[in-house]
Each structure stands twice: as structure tokens, then as C-alpha cells.
């Protein structure tokens, strides 16, 4: 978190797509967390995370959908705008949702452009390898930086038959290596590796000059990403094996809400210090 003084004000040096590449060269791990609103983005940014991902995990953790397939470009724009307002230093990457880049390159560029123009993201993330390379190239040609995403790509949940670890057999592992190499050639500034064996992630990471960002891909990646709601322990319905819970917000929130309910019912809240007064002479005229 480098700082400098500009016109007497302390400014934190922004983390950009070039910082991504420099971090790999300097062997400095890149930290990425998701956020979906102003308040969380502000907290995460001020804590010093390098990159905020407005993931389409939004659908599952914020909008209550079963998977990410229902998320729309408008949903992404709405939430990315809020994140952009709350953050100052971090690079903001927004997911391109399902079907927003699959139909043709024109639509892909138009939707990526909307996410940048209206959502105020700095870059977009697309799931997939060689099969979406023409869309990725077209978006990059429009001067929009792209973060790749391969492995357990949640938008393909119906093809995979569930959220399953990918690249465990030779054919699929080789395909992931080829995908990563082709994505780098196409010009992406980094690749998210999700739900793949640690040793495969290591091979991919070593073959690339751009950074890899792992989620469920072990410790050898150039950076890590987690869904904020998972790592802060906001749910306990399902905690994936690769998640470490750094806080237990669910219990904190539940206890806070229960205490509030009890105090309101018992007339313990609000107290005098939470209320406003009025002059007696004004009050007397009200009766
Ligand atoms: O949508 C998301 O949050 C993601 C991360 C899990 C990488 O794509």
C-alpha cells in the first residue's frame, strides 16, 4: 500500500492492471476479495486489498439465487457502481454474467463497455478458455482489460453436473494448460484458477508471465480470491473446503439483532441518550 503526498494530502497509490503484472515479477502475492455494495467496498478497500471483484456470485450471496445464471448485465452495473463509489485504491473488476458475451463479439464488446461506462469498473472478467477467445480479443481490442477465469467456472455448472473440482484427468488438465496459454496470448492481464488441483495450478502459474489468482487452487498461485461473505463467516449453510473463515459475522449479527429485539420488547431501548428534546414552552403549546 504505497502512499504519496499530493498537494498536502496523503494519497494511496492505485492498484492497476500494470500493478498486477509487476506483482508477479516482484513475487508479491495479489489479494482479491469480492464486494457487492458501497459499504463493504469501502471497508475492504481501506483495509488494503489490491483488487475488488464484483463477482456474479452476487446472484447467490446477495440476491438469493440458486446459482449465477440468473444474474444480468443490469444487476452487475447496479452493484459495480456502488462498489466503485466505495473504493479508492483497489482495481475494480466486474464479472460479465451468463449470456452477456456468448452470442457474438459485438454483444460481448457492447456489454463489457456498459459495465465499464455505467458500472465504473476498471476491467471485466469472463469465464472460459479457447471457446471464448474471440470475444476476449474483441473486448481487449476495445481497450477494456480482461481477467480470465478457468477451471470450475460456475456459469458452466449445468455442463459440469454440479460444482466439481476440474482438471483431475490428463485430458482435462492439458486442456486447462492450453486454455491458460491461449488466454495469455490473447492479452488477458491475469487468470482466475478456480477449483483445480494445487499441482496443476502450480504448472499453469509457472508457464505464464501474467499472474494467476487462485480460489480452491492451492497456495502456488500468484494471488488469492475469496467471496467476502464466505471468508467473514456470514453463512453456515455450506462452507466450501477451500474457504477459511477469518471472522464469524453470522453469530455477531444474530446476537446483535436478538439483543435489539429483546431491548425493544422490554423498553430498554431507546434510552434518554438516544432521543431528542424539545423546549417546554414549545411543548406546552402543542397540548
Ligand atoms: O463470482 C465470483 O465471485 C467469482 C469468484 C469466485 C472468483 O467469480
Tab-separated table of C-alpha atoms and ligand atoms in Angstrom:
chain	number	residue	atom	x	y	z
A	1	UNK	CA	0.000	0.000	0.000
A	2	UNK	CA	2.323	2.760	-1.218
A	3	UNK	CA	1.354	6.318	-0.247
A	4	UNK	CA	2.476	9.696	-1.515
A	5	UNK	CA	1.625	13.327	-0.795
A	6	UNK	CA	-0.230	15.308	-3.461
A	7	UNK	CA	-0.977	18.968	-2.676
A	8	UNK	CA	-0.535	18.236	1.030
A	9	UNK	CA	-2.931	15.257	1.007
A	10	UNK	CA	-1.836	11.646	1.594
A	11	UNK	CA	-2.805	9.624	-1.471
A	12	UNK	CA	-2.651	5.842	-1.704
A	13	UNK	CA	-1.104	4.639	-4.957
A	14	UNK	CA	-3.771	2.917	-7.021
A	15	UNK	CA	-3.520	-0.771	-7.822
A	16	UNK	CA	-3.915	-1.100	-11.592
A	17	UNK	CA	-3.679	-3.808	-14.214
A	18	UNK	CA	0.015	-2.985	-14.556
A	19	UNK	CA	0.423	-3.424	-10.787
A	20	UNK	CA	-0.983	-6.920	-11.357
A	21	UNK	CA	1.855	-7.737	-13.750
A	22	UNK	CA	4.507	-6.022	-11.601
A	23	UNK	CA	3.393	-8.055	-8.561
A	24	UNK	CA	4.161	-11.304	-10.392
A	25	UNK	CA	7.623	-10.071	-11.359
A	26	UNK	CA	8.298	-8.946	-7.768
A	27	UNK	CA	6.808	-12.215	-6.435
A	28	UNK	CA	4.350	-10.229	-4.290
A	29	UNK	CA	1.077	-12.072	-3.726
A	30	UNK	CA	-2.034	-10.297	-5.030
A	31	UNK	CA	-5.052	-10.062	-2.719
A	32	UNK	CA	-8.552	-10.094	-4.185
A	33	UNK	CA	-11.920	-10.136	-2.401
A	34	UNK	CA	-15.428	-9.793	-3.698
A	35	UNK	CA	-17.725	-6.933	-2.699
A	36	UNK	CA	-21.163	-6.025	-3.963
A	37	UNK	CA	-22.017	-2.708	-2.290
A	38	UNK	CA	-20.639	0.669	-1.220
A	39	UNK	CA	-20.126	-0.095	2.454
A	40	UNK	CA	-18.299	-3.382	2.038
A	41	UNK	CA	-16.189	-1.974	-0.806
A	42	UNK	CA	-15.132	0.911	1.453
A	43	UNK	CA	-14.134	-1.443	4.279
A	44	UNK	CA	-12.268	-3.816	2.007
A	45	UNK	CA	-10.521	-1.003	0.119
A	46	UNK	CA	-9.472	0.823	3.295
A	47	UNK	CA	-8.159	-2.459	4.732
A	48	UNK	CA	-5.808	-2.528	1.728
A	49	UNK	CA	-6.989	-5.275	-0.612
A	50	UNK	CA	-5.411	-4.937	-4.092
A	51	UNK	CA	-8.426	-5.808	-6.202
A	52	UNK	CA	-12.173	-5.911	-5.611
A	53	UNK	CA	-14.096	-8.391	-7.714
A	54	UNK	CA	-17.773	-7.661	-8.210
A	55	UNK	CA	-18.399	-11.316	-8.899
A	56	UNK	CA	-21.577	-12.753	-10.327
A	57	UNK	CA	-21.540	-14.742	-7.064
A	58	UNK	CA	-23.691	-11.658	-6.321
A	59	UNK	CA	-26.600	-13.823	-7.520
A	60	UNK	CA	-26.031	-16.435	-4.838
A	61	UNK	CA	-24.802	-14.450	-1.848
A	62	UNK	CA	-26.775	-11.217	-2.241
A	63	UNK	CA	-29.776	-11.928	-4.472
A	64	UNK	CA	-30.542	-15.412	-3.128
A	65	UNK	CA	-30.413	-17.268	-6.458
A	66	UNK	CA	-29.559	-20.953	-6.687
A	67	UNK	CA	-26.601	-20.281	-8.999
A	68	UNK	CA	-25.066	-17.429	-11.003
A	69	UNK	CA	-27.058	-17.978	-14.213
A	70	UNK	CA	-29.862	-15.505	-13.457
A	71	UNK	CA	-27.558	-12.523	-12.958
A	72	UNK	CA	-27.955	-9.825	-15.637
A	73	UNK	CA	-25.739	-7.069	-17.016
A	74	UNK	CA	-28.033	-4.540	-15.267
A	75	UNK	CA	-27.519	-6.326	-11.905
A	76	UNK	CA	-23.763	-6.131	-12.435
A	77	UNK	CA	-23.859	-2.450	-13.365
A	78	UNK	CA	-26.055	-1.571	-10.364
A	79	UNK	CA	-23.731	-3.257	-7.867
A	80	UNK	CA	-20.462	-2.290	-9.560
A	81	UNK	CA	-21.445	1.410	-9.392
A	82	UNK	CA	-21.924	1.103	-5.646
A	83	UNK	CA	-18.579	-0.658	-5.238
A	84	UNK	CA	-16.839	1.986	-7.359
A	85	UNK	CA	-18.241	4.733	-5.099
A	86	UNK	CA	-16.879	2.984	-2.004
A	87	UNK	CA	-13.389	2.211	-3.225
A	88	UNK	CA	-10.425	4.369	-3.909
A	89	UNK	CA	-7.232	2.344	-4.322
A	90	UNK	CA	-8.282	-1.134	-5.410
A	91	UNK	CA	-8.622	-2.285	-9.011
A	92	UNK	CA	-12.311	-2.976	-9.653
A	93	UNK	CA	-13.067	-5.983	-11.811
A	94	UNK	CA	-16.684	-6.849	-12.638
A	95	UNK	CA	-17.941	-10.191	-13.895
A	96	UNK	CA	-19.614	-10.419	-17.269
A	97	UNK	CA	-22.698	-12.508	-16.468
A	98	UNK	CA	-24.024	-15.583	-18.233
A	99	UNK	CA	-25.047	-14.956	-21.876
A	100	UNK	CA	-23.651	-11.417	-21.908
A	101	UNK	CA	-20.640	-12.475	-24.029
A	102	UNK	CA	-21.625	-15.787	-25.603
A	103	UNK	CA	-23.814	-14.780	-28.547
A	104	UNK	CA	-21.378	-12.772	-30.659
A	105	UNK	CA	-18.365	-10.496	-30.318
A	106	UNK	CA	-20.444	-7.335	-30.885
A	107	UNK	CA	-22.707	-8.050	-27.939
A	108	UNK	CA	-19.717	-9.024	-25.841
A	109	UNK	CA	-17.979	-5.688	-26.520
A	110	UNK	CA	-21.202	-3.709	-26.007
A	111	UNK	CA	-21.921	-5.375	-22.660
A	112	UNK	CA	-18.328	-5.071	-21.466
A	113	UNK	CA	-18.447	-1.403	-22.465
A	114	UNK	CA	-21.643	-0.830	-20.474
A	115	UNK	CA	-20.093	-2.400	-17.378
A	116	UNK	CA	-17.102	-0.064	-17.721
A	117	UNK	CA	-19.065	3.071	-18.716
A	118	UNK	CA	-22.069	2.785	-16.405
A	119	UNK	CA	-20.726	0.484	-13.692
A	120	UNK	CA	-17.340	2.267	-13.470
A	121	UNK	CA	-15.361	-0.980	-13.342
A	122	UNK	CA	-11.727	-0.859	-14.457
A	123	UNK	CA	-11.811	-4.313	-16.048
A	124	UNK	CA	-14.140	-7.236	-16.722
A	125	UNK	CA	-13.836	-10.964	-16.025
A	126	UNK	CA	-15.066	-13.663	-18.403
A	127	UNK	CA	-15.317	-17.378	-17.763
A	128	UNK	CA	-13.919	-19.868	-20.271
A	129	UNK	CA	-10.884	-20.737	-22.377
A	130	UNK	CA	-10.302	-21.209	-26.097
A	131	UNK	CA	-14.067	-21.298	-26.792
A	132	UNK	CA	-14.475	-17.614	-25.794
A	133	UNK	CA	-11.118	-16.332	-27.052
A	134	UNK	CA	-12.635	-14.362	-29.980
A	135	UNK	CA	-14.880	-12.452	-27.533
A	136	UNK	CA	-11.939	-11.794	-25.197
A	137	UNK	CA	-9.794	-10.464	-28.060
A	138	UNK	CA	-12.603	-8.197	-29.267
A	139	UNK	CA	-13.108	-6.751	-25.753
A	140	UNK	CA	-9.365	-6.172	-25.319
A	141	UNK	CA	-9.291	-4.513	-28.776
A	142	UNK	CA	-11.876	-2.084	-27.413
A	143	UNK	CA	-9.318	-1.127	-24.728
A	144	UNK	CA	-11.104	-2.943	-21.934
A	145	UNK	CA	-8.775	-5.021	-19.744
A	146	UNK	CA	-9.915	-8.621	-19.262
A	147	UNK	CA	-9.277	-11.042	-16.407
A	148	UNK	CA	-9.677	-14.680	-17.484
A	149	UNK	CA	-11.308	-17.414	-15.391
A	150	UNK	CA	-10.885	-21.154	-15.979
A	151	UNK	CA	-11.371	-24.402	-14.040
A	152	UNK	CA	-14.575	-24.700	-12.040
A	153	UNK	CA	-16.352	-21.878	-13.847
A	154	UNK	CA	-19.735	-21.520	-12.092
A	155	UNK	CA	-21.598	-20.387	-15.251
A	156	UNK	CA	-20.964	-23.931	-16.612
A	157	UNK	CA	-22.490	-25.629	-13.562
A	158	UNK	CA	-25.052	-27.474	-15.711
A	159	UNK	CA	-22.347	-28.784	-18.054
A	160	UNK	CA	-20.184	-29.960	-15.138
A	161	UNK	CA	-23.195	-31.547	-13.390
A	162	UNK	CA	-22.559	-29.562	-10.197
A	163	UNK	CA	-19.774	-27.589	-8.540
A	164	UNK	CA	-16.999	-30.172	-9.062
A	165	UNK	CA	-13.207	-29.878	-8.997
A	166	UNK	CA	-11.904	-29.680	-12.599
A	167	UNK	CA	-8.741	-30.860	-14.378
A	168	UNK	CA	-8.197	-34.094	-12.472
A	169	UNK	CA	-7.586	-36.296	-15.530
A	170	UNK	CA	-4.807	-35.865	-18.095
A	171	UNK	CA	-7.043	-34.696	-20.965
A	172	UNK	CA	-8.824	-32.031	-18.944
A	173	UNK	CA	-5.648	-30.930	-17.147
A	174	UNK	CA	-3.921	-30.449	-20.541
A	175	UNK	CA	-6.945	-28.520	-21.847
A	176	UNK	CA	-6.714	-26.136	-18.865
A	177	UNK	CA	-2.987	-25.583	-19.516
A	178	UNK	CA	-3.715	-24.850	-23.209
A	179	UNK	CA	-6.588	-22.537	-22.259
A	180	UNK	CA	-4.335	-20.576	-19.909
A	181	UNK	CA	-1.620	-20.188	-22.555
A	182	UNK	CA	-4.136	-19.058	-25.193
A	183	UNK	CA	-5.727	-16.569	-22.770
A	184	UNK	CA	-2.308	-15.085	-22.069
A	185	UNK	CA	-1.624	-14.815	-25.825
A	186	UNK	CA	-4.999	-13.103	-26.272
A	187	UNK	CA	-3.877	-10.405	-23.838
A	188	UNK	CA	-5.678	-11.005	-20.525
A	189	UNK	CA	-3.876	-9.380	-17.580
A	190	UNK	CA	-4.422	-12.319	-15.232
A	191	UNK	CA	-6.350	-15.561	-14.877
A	192	UNK	CA	-8.532	-16.820	-12.022
A	193	UNK	CA	-7.965	-20.538	-11.462
A	194	UNK	CA	-10.951	-21.969	-9.623
A	195	UNK	CA	-11.411	-25.445	-8.160
A	196	UNK	CA	-8.427	-27.249	-9.658
A	197	UNK	CA	-5.681	-29.381	-8.044
A	198	UNK	CA	-2.864	-27.395	-6.423
A	199	UNK	CA	-0.124	-29.050	-8.528
A	200	UNK	CA	-1.937	-28.262	-11.786
A	201	UNK	CA	-2.316	-24.643	-10.649
A	202	UNK	CA	1.450	-24.584	-9.982
A	203	UNK	CA	2.225	-25.812	-13.516
A	204	UNK	CA	-0.094	-23.208	-15.059
A	205	UNK	CA	1.327	-20.444	-12.848
A	206	UNK	CA	4.892	-21.324	-13.860
A	207	UNK	CA	4.057	-21.388	-17.581
A	208	UNK	CA	2.548	-17.875	-17.574
A	209	UNK	CA	4.080	-14.404	-17.367
A	210	UNK	CA	0.713	-12.990	-16.204
A	211	UNK	CA	-0.475	-13.681	-12.642
A	212	UNK	CA	-2.822	-16.464	-11.636
A	213	UNK	CA	-5.370	-15.795	-8.892
A	214	UNK	CA	-6.487	-18.934	-7.106
A	215	UNK	CA	-9.708	-19.908	-5.417
A	216	UNK	CA	-9.649	-23.544	-4.376
A	217	UNK	CA	-6.453	-23.901	-6.402
A	218	UNK	CA	-3.844	-24.046	-3.618
A	219	UNK	CA	-1.019	-21.839	-2.485
A	220	UNK	CA	1.171	-21.704	-5.603
A	221	UNK	CA	-0.924	-19.121	-7.461
A	222	UNK	CA	0.303	-15.532	-7.693
A	223	UNK	CA	-2.676	-14.298	-5.687
A	224	UNK	CA	-5.838	-15.450	-3.961
A	225	UNK	CA	-9.506	-14.511	-4.172
A	226	UNK	CA	-12.364	-15.353	-1.797
A	227	UNK	CA	-16.021	-14.444	-1.665
A	228	UNK	CA	-16.281	-11.890	1.157
A	229	UNK	CA	-19.441	-13.410	2.657
A	230	UNK	CA	-17.684	-16.791	2.918
A	231	UNK	CA	-14.465	-15.520	4.480
A	232	UNK	CA	-16.291	-13.341	7.009
A	233	UNK	CA	-18.461	-16.277	8.100
A	234	UNK	CA	-21.789	-14.728	7.161
A	235	UNK	CA	-23.354	-18.076	6.212
A	236	UNK	CA	-23.081	-21.549	7.583
A	237	UNK	CA	-25.410	-23.336	5.106
A	238	UNK	CA	-22.384	-24.520	3.140
A	239	UNK	CA	-18.707	-23.725	3.605
A	240	UNK	CA	-16.548	-24.982	0.713
A	241	UNK	CA	-13.325	-26.831	1.675
A	242	UNK	CA	-11.138	-24.062	0.227
A	243	UNK	CA	-12.676	-21.292	2.360
A	244	UNK	CA	-11.016	-20.072	5.530
A	245	UNK	CA	-13.366	-18.116	7.790
A	246	UNK	CA	-11.499	-15.093	9.162
A	247	UNK	CA	-14.455	-13.841	11.200
A	248	UNK	CA	-17.829	-15.052	12.409
A	249	UNK	CA	-20.169	-12.273	11.348
A	250	UNK	CA	-23.189	-14.565	11.338
A	251	UNK	CA	-23.046	-15.004	15.122
A	252	UNK	CA	-22.200	-11.322	15.668
A	253	UNK	CA	-25.143	-10.200	13.546
A	254	UNK	CA	-27.566	-12.737	15.031
A	255	UNK	CA	-26.597	-11.777	18.590
A	256	UNK	CA	-26.901	-8.064	17.815
A	257	UNK	CA	-30.350	-8.496	16.270
A	258	UNK	CA	-31.573	-10.718	19.145
A	259	UNK	CA	-30.418	-8.201	21.731
A	260	UNK	CA	-32.158	-5.376	19.828
A	261	UNK	CA	-35.435	-7.340	19.721
A	262	UNK	CA	-35.205	-8.083	23.457
A	263	UNK	CA	-34.421	-4.480	24.402
A	264	UNK	CA	-37.231	-3.001	22.282
A	265	UNK	CA	-39.736	-5.503	23.721
A	266	UNK	CA	-38.518	-4.790	27.288
A	267	UNK	CA	-38.493	-0.999	26.654
A	268	UNK	CA	-34.733	-0.894	27.360
A	269	UNK	CA	-34.140	0.811	24.002
A	270	UNK	CA	-34.169	3.688	23.171
A	271	UNK	CA	-32.823	5.411	26.282
A	272	UNK	CA	-32.546	9.143	27.024
A	273	UNK	CA	-29.182	9.397	25.243
A	274	UNK	CA	-30.789	8.176	22.012
A	275	UNK	CA	-33.638	10.721	21.992
A	276	UNK	CA	-34.088	14.414	21.062
A	277	UNK	CA	-35.515	17.077	23.377
A	278	UNK	CA	-37.902	19.963	22.785
A	279	UNK	CA	-38.226	23.200	24.829
A	280	UNK	CA	-41.047	23.078	27.412
A	281	UNK	CA	-42.584	26.388	26.182
A	282	UNK	CA	-42.919	24.925	22.666
A	283	UNK	CA	-44.203	21.677	24.090
A	284	UNK	CA	-46.877	23.382	26.204
A	285	UNK	CA	-48.322	24.962	23.061
A	286	UNK	CA	-48.821	21.579	21.493
A	287	UNK	CA	-51.406	20.346	24.002
B	1	LIG	O1	-18.295	-14.627	-8.930
B	1	LIG	C1	-17.305	-14.706	-8.193
B	1	LIG	O2	-17.307	-14.311	-7.019
B	1	LIG	C2	-16.092	-15.305	-8.756
B	1	LIG	C3	-15.015	-15.714	-7.811
B	1	LIG	C4	-15.444	-16.865	-7.020
B	1	LIG	C5	-13.734	-15.949	-8.496
B	1	LIG	O3	-16.019	-15.466	-9.930
